[in-house]
Amino acid sequence: MRKRWLEWAKIAMVGRLEGEKTVMELVERLRSRRGVVGIIGLGYVGLPLAATFAEGNFAVVGFDIDTAKVDELRAGRSYIRHIAAARLAPLLRSVPVEAGQSGFYPTSDYGLLPHCDAILICVPTPLTENREPDLSYVTSTAEAIARYLRRGQLVVLESTTYPGTTDEVLRGILETTGLQAGTDFHLAFSPEREDPNNPQYSTRTIPKLVGGYTRQCGEVAAALYGAILETIVPVSSARVAEAAKLLENIYRSVNIALVNELKMLFDRMDLDVWEIIDAAATKPFGFTPFYPGPGLGGHCIPIDPFYLTWKARQYELTTRFIELAGEINHAMPGFVVQKLMDVLNERQRSLKGARVLVLGVAYKRDLDDTRESPALKIIDLLLRKGADVVYHDPYVPVLKPSRHYDFNLHSVPLTSEELRRSDAVLVATDHAGIDYDFLVEHSPLVIDTRNATRRVTAGRAKIVRA
Ligand SMILES: NC(=O)c1ccc[n+]([C@@H]2O[C@H](COP(=O)([O-])OP(=O)(O)OC[C@H]3O[C@@H](n4cnc5c(N)ncnc54)[C@H](O)[C@@H]3O)[C@@H](O)[C@H]2O)c1
């Protein structure tokens, strides 16, 4: 009996040592950039990540179910304005890249997954109609990976989500293969912190949080990212990394809501909220300036905090700060439209029948991304009240139908005639390339939600901040 036990112990030990050897080989392959990296979801997060790995001499296979995007990339075109086609051109390959080679091969064929040492998931994590987490993109991706998962692979979730998604939802699906996370394959969460079009920071220079399902899973993931990124911040678990990402976004949402609320108050008190914030920001410690606007936009800040709100309910807690911030930020388009109505009213004009030119429909300056943009909500409110709406956005030539809206509008040129024809110009996005002096000069009235006209000196009486 004792002999048989010793035999078993020996087999287990050899198995463990062999396992260790395989892990060390994988880590070495990743560190020396000889591994193949698969990136699933080639959107605002996945595409720059793929480019960064390929620029770091990795072999990258990029997967997207949107074949139109794959075709665009294969034709050498970029569908994201701030990721230049010229940056992608030297990286793109027309045949699958092998380990040890470098380059980026876009595809919709999941059959190439076994080829990858690491699989990074960058798919959307939106909310459902009832404002609950919609993990369907993550689960369908996990099911696709499970069809091909092999021993020794590293799977990392990068999509923003609630704590527990990686080691409950994702692990659960991947382990239906019979393979065990932490033993047969490695599993981690590493949130994306992309700030699109911010020239100060890039995927390579933004510190990367990494939390593994096990300590070793975290170490393998850190080895991968450490090969190409400047700073890796290991944390104790995937859940901590998931929660940290949510804290970052909740912090922004709550602080923006605070200044949006103060904007409404100071407006009534006839005080300039922007001047007040700039004055407070001269304090060298204990104050970080946040700026008000027409509401929140983008794929992150308006959505992610509610992933935690939903999870908190399972712990019988109401996340009141998150809910309140959402309520205030959500109400801002209504505040802006009300302000416009009041000003038109003073001029004996009604919003019904007024021609309103909305300047900027992207959610953020100098981007072409309209997801959750407050400008869309403003346009919707204006149309419902009978206004005649046109828009100008140098980066969004056509407003394509989205989940909530289908306006059938295209960008009009920003000419003096177009401005003069309008009863009001409503600045929803402060794109840098706009000539605001020209805009104010030729417009009868400018409703400025971003303080974009702060440097305009002539015709200030026509500017109303909202
Ligand atoms: N956009 C940002 O600035 C930003 C910043 C930080 C974090 N995030 C998070 O990153 C994640 C991705 O966001 P994004 O902005 O890149 O989204 P996106 O919509 O731009 O890109 C997602 C891509 O995934 C593809 N896709 C969806 N399901 C797929 C599947 N099953 N297989 C393969 N491809 C699939 C889509 O076609 C799309 O191209 C989200 O969780 C988001 O919250 C985004």
XYZ file of N, CA and C and ligand atoms in Angstrom, residues 40-46 63-66 69 110 122-125 137 140-141 158-160 192-196 245 299-300 304 363 369 371, ligand 1:
149
model
N -9.279 39.277 -29.409
C -10.664 39.122 -29.880
C -11.413 40.425 -29.659
N -11.936 41.002 -30.751
C -12.625 42.290 -30.703
C -11.669 43.385 -31.114
N -11.780 43.828 -32.376
C -10.821 44.812 -32.901
C -11.464 46.193 -32.955
N -11.953 46.660 -31.799
C -12.584 47.981 -31.738
C -11.630 49.011 -31.168
N -12.190 49.972 -30.455
C -11.399 51.077 -29.910
C -10.309 50.584 -28.964
N -10.532 49.449 -28.318
C -9.539 48.898 -27.393
C -8.655 47.864 -28.096
N -9.278 46.912 -28.774
C -8.537 45.791 -29.356
C -7.601 46.196 -30.480
N -9.033 38.893 -34.055
C -10.303 38.259 -34.426
C -11.443 39.271 -34.279
N -12.320 39.349 -35.287
C -13.547 40.140 -35.110
C -14.665 39.477 -35.900
N -15.871 39.424 -35.292
C -16.991 38.814 -36.006
C -17.536 39.753 -37.071
N -17.158 41.027 -36.975
C -17.598 42.000 -37.969
C -16.668 41.880 -39.181
N -15.123 44.963 -40.793
C -13.923 45.535 -40.164
C -12.679 44.768 -40.608
N -12.201 31.762 -36.109
C -11.801 31.320 -34.770
C -10.932 30.056 -34.812
N -11.401 41.596 -25.898
C -11.695 43.044 -25.865
C -13.055 43.314 -26.500
N -14.065 42.583 -26.103
C -15.399 42.738 -26.710
C -16.246 43.686 -25.865
N -17.357 44.203 -26.416
C -18.151 45.188 -25.674
C -18.822 44.600 -24.437
N -19.021 45.472 -23.444
C -19.788 45.106 -22.246
C -20.826 46.211 -22.014
N -21.728 39.405 -25.098
C -20.542 39.377 -25.979
C -19.414 38.576 -25.322
N -20.475 34.781 -25.354
C -20.391 34.113 -26.668
C -18.927 33.975 -27.090
N -18.104 34.952 -26.711
C -16.669 34.832 -27.015
C -16.073 33.658 -26.231
N -10.185 41.707 -20.959
C -9.834 43.132 -20.824
C -11.079 44.009 -20.732
N -12.229 43.470 -21.130
C -13.461 44.268 -21.130
C -13.845 44.655 -19.706
N -14.322 45.881 -19.545
C -14.715 46.364 -18.219
C -15.947 45.601 -17.724
N -8.472 47.477 -19.680
C -7.970 48.453 -20.632
C -8.173 49.836 -20.027
N -7.162 50.705 -20.176
C -7.300 52.075 -19.673
C -7.099 53.073 -20.807
N -7.534 52.689 -21.976
C -7.367 53.534 -23.159
C -8.017 54.905 -22.948
N -7.309 55.960 -23.321
C -7.923 57.288 -23.362
C -7.774 57.763 -24.805
N -8.786 57.455 -25.646
C -8.618 57.667 -27.077
C -8.163 59.083 -27.415
N -10.805 48.912 -11.901
C -11.232 49.568 -13.141
C -12.578 50.280 -12.927
N -18.274 54.783 -24.307
C -18.669 53.420 -23.967
C -18.434 53.106 -22.494
N -17.721 53.998 -21.768
C -17.293 53.616 -20.412
C -18.075 54.293 -19.291
N -20.303 51.694 -17.284
C -19.589 50.798 -16.359
C -20.046 50.887 -14.909
N -18.830 62.068 -28.693
C -18.982 62.264 -27.251
C -17.841 63.052 -26.645
N -16.259 59.088 -32.351
C -17.057 58.085 -31.639
C -18.326 58.747 -31.082
N -20.846 56.942 -29.534
C -21.543 56.038 -28.614
C -21.950 56.763 -27.333
N -13.433 52.676 -25.858
C -12.708 52.947 -24.796
O -12.126 54.031 -24.695
C -12.538 51.948 -23.655
C -11.626 52.248 -22.638
C -11.427 51.332 -21.606
C -12.161 50.146 -21.582
N -13.075 49.873 -22.578
C -13.774 48.594 -22.512
O -13.235 47.731 -23.513
C -14.263 46.875 -24.032
C -14.339 47.028 -25.548
O -14.684 48.369 -25.843
P -14.451 49.000 -27.278
O -14.649 50.476 -27.109
O -13.187 48.533 -27.885
O -15.682 48.365 -28.075
P -15.895 48.351 -29.675
O -17.349 48.206 -29.888
O -15.174 49.508 -30.291
O -15.140 47.036 -30.137
C -15.544 45.761 -29.825
C -15.301 44.861 -31.029
O -15.609 43.534 -30.651
C -16.195 42.891 -31.759
N -16.900 41.690 -31.270
C -18.045 41.622 -30.588
N -18.325 40.336 -30.288
C -17.312 39.602 -30.777
C -17.031 38.210 -30.795
N -17.839 37.323 -30.226
N -15.911 37.803 -31.417
C -15.076 38.683 -32.010
N -15.297 40.010 -32.022
C -16.398 40.460 -31.419
C -17.073 43.949 -32.377
O -17.380 43.673 -33.720
C -16.177 45.198 -32.233
O -15.353 45.392 -33.356
C -15.532 47.279 -23.299
O -15.702 46.448 -22.181
C -15.239 48.687 -22.818
O -15.979 49.014 -21.673
C -13.265 50.751 -23.621
